Structure formats: structure tokens, C-alpha cells
Amino acid sequence: AEALAAGVPALVTDTTPWTGLAANQCGWCVPWADYGATLTTALAAGAAGLGPMGRCGREWVARDFSWERAARLLGEFCHHLRDERR
């Protein structure tokens, strides 16, 4: 998330929880077997290709992973746990 927040596209393997990278046009989530080829593709894209992806990543993190949203979701979860015990 830190790289995305800084506007840097991410390349991760599909063993991570970042499957939303492609859908948000800010990186790649690939099997280990495809990592090297995808890295080559990413490096070949250069700043012109990676810049827009970086902006998309920054927007995604701001929208879906903000402190405010995390606090709200945690609060909702805590209320759910409390209500479940009643």
C-alpha cells in the first residue's frame, strides 16, 4: 500500500491480498511463474506508461484504504461483535 500511496505501481505475486491491482489499473498481481516476464513488461513501459498507473494507485489507496475508512470499518466490526454477544 505504501508504494501505491506514493504513486508507484506495484508488481506482486498472487500469494498476496492485492488482487485488485489490475482492476484499479495500478499494477500487476501474477503467478510466480509470470513474475519475471511481467517485470520486463513493466520496466519497458517507462515513465510514460507507469505514470498513469501510479496516479490510479494513489487514487485507489486514498479512496479504499484511508485511515477514516479503516476506522469506520473497525468501528462497524466492533459494534457487530458487541451486538452478537447480546
mmCIF file with all atom_site columns, C-alpha atoms in Angstrom:
data_model
loop_
_atom_site.group_PDB
_atom_site.id
_atom_site.type_symbol
_atom_site.label_atom_id
_atom_site.label_alt_id
_atom_site.label_comp_id
_atom_site.label_asym_id
_atom_site.label_entity_id
_atom_site.label_seq_id
_atom_site.pdbx_PDB_ins_code
_atom_site.Cartn_x
_atom_site.Cartn_y
_atom_site.Cartn_z
_atom_site.occupancy
_atom_site.B_iso_or_equiv
_atom_site.pdbx_formal_charge
_atom_site.auth_seq_id
_atom_site.auth_comp_id
_atom_site.auth_asym_id
_atom_site.auth_atom_id
_atom_site.pdbx_PDB_model_num
ATOM 1  C CA . ALA A 1 1  ? 0.000   0.000   0.000   1.00 0.00 ? 1  ALA A CA 1
ATOM 2  C CA . GLU A 1 2  ? 2.882   2.372   0.717   1.00 0.00 ? 2  GLU A CA 1
ATOM 3  C CA . ALA A 1 3  ? 4.194   2.219   -2.849  1.00 0.00 ? 3  ALA A CA 1
ATOM 4  C CA . LEU A 1 4  ? 0.715   2.767   -4.256  1.00 0.00 ? 4  LEU A CA 1
ATOM 5  C CA . ALA A 1 5  ? 0.123   5.712   -1.905  1.00 0.00 ? 5  ALA A CA 1
ATOM 6  C CA . ALA A 1 6  ? 3.370   7.218   -3.194  1.00 0.00 ? 6  ALA A CA 1
ATOM 7  C CA . GLY A 1 7  ? 2.198   6.826   -6.794  1.00 0.00 ? 7  GLY A CA 1
ATOM 8  C CA . VAL A 1 8  ? 4.358   3.809   -7.648  1.00 0.00 ? 8  VAL A CA 1
ATOM 9  C CA . PRO A 1 9  ? 2.690   0.907   -9.495  1.00 0.00 ? 9  PRO A CA 1
ATOM 10 C CA . ALA A 1 10 ? 3.035   -2.444  -7.763  1.00 0.00 ? 10 ALA A CA 1
ATOM 11 C CA . LEU A 1 11 ? 4.084   -5.861  -9.034  1.00 0.00 ? 11 LEU A CA 1
ATOM 12 C CA . VAL A 1 12 ? 3.150   -8.649  -6.628  1.00 0.00 ? 12 VAL A CA 1
ATOM 13 C CA . THR A 1 13 ? 2.528   -12.359 -6.783  1.00 0.00 ? 13 THR A CA 1
ATOM 14 C CA . ASP A 1 14 ? -0.900  -13.870 -6.444  1.00 0.00 ? 14 ASP A CA 1
ATOM 15 C CA . THR A 1 15 ? 0.040   -15.115 -2.977  1.00 0.00 ? 15 THR A CA 1
ATOM 16 C CA . THR A 1 16 ? -0.736  -11.627 -1.631  1.00 0.00 ? 16 THR A CA 1
ATOM 17 C CA . PRO A 1 17 ? -4.118  -9.987  -0.972  1.00 0.00 ? 17 PRO A CA 1
ATOM 18 C CA . TRP A 1 18 ? -3.574  -7.387  -3.713  1.00 0.00 ? 18 TRP A CA 1
ATOM 19 C CA . THR A 1 19 ? -5.692  -8.933  -6.461  1.00 0.00 ? 19 THR A CA 1
ATOM 20 C CA . GLY A 1 20 ? -7.339  -5.538  -7.079  1.00 0.00 ? 20 GLY A CA 1
ATOM 21 C CA . LEU A 1 21 ? -4.239  -4.074  -8.740  1.00 0.00 ? 21 LEU A CA 1
ATOM 22 C CA . ALA A 1 22 ? -5.318  -4.889  -12.294 1.00 0.00 ? 22 ALA A CA 1
ATOM 23 C CA . ALA A 1 23 ? -8.933  -3.849  -11.765 1.00 0.00 ? 23 ALA A CA 1
ATOM 24 C CA . ASN A 1 24 ? -7.715  -0.492  -10.447 1.00 0.00 ? 24 ASN A CA 1
ATOM 25 C CA . GLN A 1 25 ? -5.150  -0.178  -13.254 1.00 0.00 ? 25 GLN A CA 1
ATOM 26 C CA . CYS A 1 26 ? -2.268  0.375   -10.865 1.00 0.00 ? 26 CYS A CA 1
ATOM 27 C CA . GLY A 1 27 ? -0.145  -2.743  -11.128 1.00 0.00 ? 27 GLY A CA 1
ATOM 28 C CA . TRP A 1 28 ? 0.111   -6.465  -11.632 1.00 0.00 ? 28 TRP A CA 1
ATOM 29 C CA . CYS A 1 29 ? -0.794  -9.447  -9.475  1.00 0.00 ? 29 CYS A CA 1
ATOM 30 C CA . VAL A 1 30 ? 0.648   -12.505 -11.192 1.00 0.00 ? 30 VAL A CA 1
ATOM 31 C CA . PRO A 1 31 ? 1.693   -16.094 -10.501 1.00 0.00 ? 31 PRO A CA 1
ATOM 32 C CA . TRP A 1 32 ? 5.360   -16.598 -9.577  1.00 0.00 ? 32 TRP A CA 1
ATOM 33 C CA . ALA A 1 33 ? 5.938   -18.221 -12.957 1.00 0.00 ? 33 ALA A CA 1
ATOM 34 C CA . ASP A 1 34 ? 4.965   -14.967 -14.718 1.00 0.00 ? 34 ASP A CA 1
ATOM 35 C CA . TYR A 1 35 ? 6.793   -12.565 -12.403 1.00 0.00 ? 35 TYR A CA 1
ATOM 36 C CA . GLY A 1 36 ? 9.957   -12.172 -14.486 1.00 0.00 ? 36 GLY A CA 1
ATOM 37 C CA . ALA A 1 37 ? 8.142   -11.594 -17.767 1.00 0.00 ? 37 ALA A CA 1
ATOM 38 C CA . THR A 1 38 ? 5.766   -9.129  -16.137 1.00 0.00 ? 38 THR A CA 1
ATOM 39 C CA . LEU A 1 39 ? 8.675   -7.251  -14.570 1.00 0.00 ? 39 LEU A CA 1
ATOM 40 C CA . THR A 1 40 ? 10.259  -6.967  -18.011 1.00 0.00 ? 40 THR A CA 1
ATOM 41 C CA . THR A 1 41 ? 6.974   -5.604  -19.392 1.00 0.00 ? 41 THR A CA 1
ATOM 42 C CA . ALA A 1 42 ? 6.674   -3.116  -16.526 1.00 0.00 ? 42 ALA A CA 1
ATOM 43 C CA . LEU A 1 43 ? 10.215  -1.822  -16.951 1.00 0.00 ? 43 LEU A CA 1
ATOM 44 C CA . ALA A 1 44 ? 9.711   -1.476  -20.703 1.00 0.00 ? 44 ALA A CA 1
ATOM 45 C CA . ALA A 1 45 ? 6.650   0.721   -20.109 1.00 0.00 ? 45 ALA A CA 1
ATOM 46 C CA . GLY A 1 46 ? 8.862   3.516   -18.787 1.00 0.00 ? 46 GLY A CA 1
ATOM 47 C CA . ALA A 1 47 ? 7.655   6.637   -17.044 1.00 0.00 ? 47 ALA A CA 1
ATOM 48 C CA . ALA A 1 48 ? 5.064   7.379   -19.732 1.00 0.00 ? 48 ALA A CA 1
ATOM 49 C CA . GLY A 1 49 ? 3.351   4.049   -19.173 1.00 0.00 ? 49 GLY A CA 1
ATOM 50 C CA . LEU A 1 50 ? 3.842   3.791   -15.427 1.00 0.00 ? 50 LEU A CA 1
ATOM 51 C CA . GLY A 1 51 ? 2.889   7.370   -14.538 1.00 0.00 ? 51 GLY A CA 1
ATOM 52 C CA . PRO A 1 52 ? -0.842  6.932   -15.169 1.00 0.00 ? 52 PRO A CA 1
ATOM 53 C CA . MET A 1 53 ? -0.763  3.627   -13.268 1.00 0.00 ? 53 MET A CA 1
ATOM 54 C CA . GLY A 1 54 ? 0.875   5.373   -10.336 1.00 0.00 ? 54 GLY A CA 1
ATOM 55 C CA . ARG A 1 55 ? -1.846  8.012   -10.265 1.00 0.00 ? 55 ARG A CA 1
ATOM 56 C CA . CYS A 1 56 ? -4.516  5.286   -10.319 1.00 0.00 ? 56 CYS A CA 1
ATOM 57 C CA . GLY A 1 57 ? -2.789  3.569   -7.400  1.00 0.00 ? 57 GLY A CA 1
ATOM 58 C CA . ARG A 1 58 ? -2.652  6.768   -5.375  1.00 0.00 ? 58 ARG A CA 1
ATOM 59 C CA . GLU A 1 59 ? -6.369  7.351   -6.011  1.00 0.00 ? 59 GLU A CA 1
ATOM 60 C CA . TRP A 1 60 ? -7.273  3.748   -5.088  1.00 0.00 ? 60 TRP A CA 1
ATOM 61 C CA . VAL A 1 61 ? -5.392  3.898   -1.789  1.00 0.00 ? 61 VAL A CA 1
ATOM 62 C CA . ALA A 1 62 ? -6.894  7.286   -0.910  1.00 0.00 ? 62 ALA A CA 1
ATOM 63 C CA . ARG A 1 63 ? -10.385 6.014   -1.715  1.00 0.00 ? 63 ARG A CA 1
ATOM 64 C CA . ASP A 1 64 ? -10.347 2.494   -0.252  1.00 0.00 ? 64 ASP A CA 1
ATOM 65 C CA . PHE A 1 65 ? -7.562  2.417   2.335   1.00 0.00 ? 65 PHE A CA 1
ATOM 66 C CA . SER A 1 66 ? -7.787  5.769   4.112   1.00 0.00 ? 66 SER A CA 1
ATOM 67 C CA . TRP A 1 67 ? -7.476  5.993   7.893   1.00 0.00 ? 67 TRP A CA 1
ATOM 68 C CA . GLU A 1 68 ? -11.047 7.268   8.027   1.00 0.00 ? 68 GLU A CA 1
ATOM 69 C CA . ARG A 1 69 ? -12.411 4.261   6.148   1.00 0.00 ? 69 ARG A CA 1
ATOM 70 C CA . ALA A 1 70 ? -10.329 1.827   8.185   1.00 0.00 ? 70 ALA A CA 1
ATOM 71 C CA . ALA A 1 71 ? -11.587 3.405   11.425  1.00 0.00 ? 71 ALA A CA 1
ATOM 72 C CA . ARG A 1 72 ? -15.192 3.260   10.234  1.00 0.00 ? 72 ARG A CA 1
ATOM 73 C CA . LEU A 1 73 ? -14.903 -0.412  9.226   1.00 0.00 ? 73 LEU A CA 1
ATOM 74 C CA . LEU A 1 74 ? -13.242 -1.304  12.525  1.00 0.00 ? 74 LEU A CA 1
ATOM 75 C CA . GLY A 1 75 ? -15.979 0.520   14.422  1.00 0.00 ? 75 GLY A CA 1
ATOM 76 C CA . GLU A 1 76 ? -18.670 -1.327  12.479  1.00 0.00 ? 76 GLU A CA 1
ATOM 77 C CA . PHE A 1 77 ? -16.951 -4.635  13.206  1.00 0.00 ? 77 PHE A CA 1
ATOM 78 C CA . CYS A 1 78 ? -16.685 -3.869  16.928  1.00 0.00 ? 78 CYS A CA 1
ATOM 79 C CA . HIS A 1 79 ? -20.373 -2.932  17.052  1.00 0.00 ? 79 HIS A CA 1
ATOM 80 C CA . HIS A 1 80 ? -21.215 -6.176  15.260  1.00 0.00 ? 80 HIS A CA 1
ATOM 81 C CA . LEU A 1 81 ? -19.250 -8.174  17.835  1.00 0.00 ? 81 LEU A CA 1
ATOM 82 C CA . ARG A 1 82 ? -20.913 -6.325  20.695  1.00 0.00 ? 82 ARG A CA 1
ATOM 83 C CA . ASP A 1 83 ? -24.394 -6.836  19.249  1.00 0.00 ? 83 ASP A CA 1
ATOM 84 C CA . GLU A 1 84 ? -23.697 -10.504 18.557  1.00 0.00 ? 84 GLU A CA 1
ATOM 85 C CA . ARG A 1 85 ? -22.930 -11.108 22.244  1.00 0.00 ? 85 ARG A CA 1
ATOM 86 C CA . ARG A 1 86 ? -26.284 -9.690  23.367  1.00 0.00 ? 86 ARG A CA 1
#
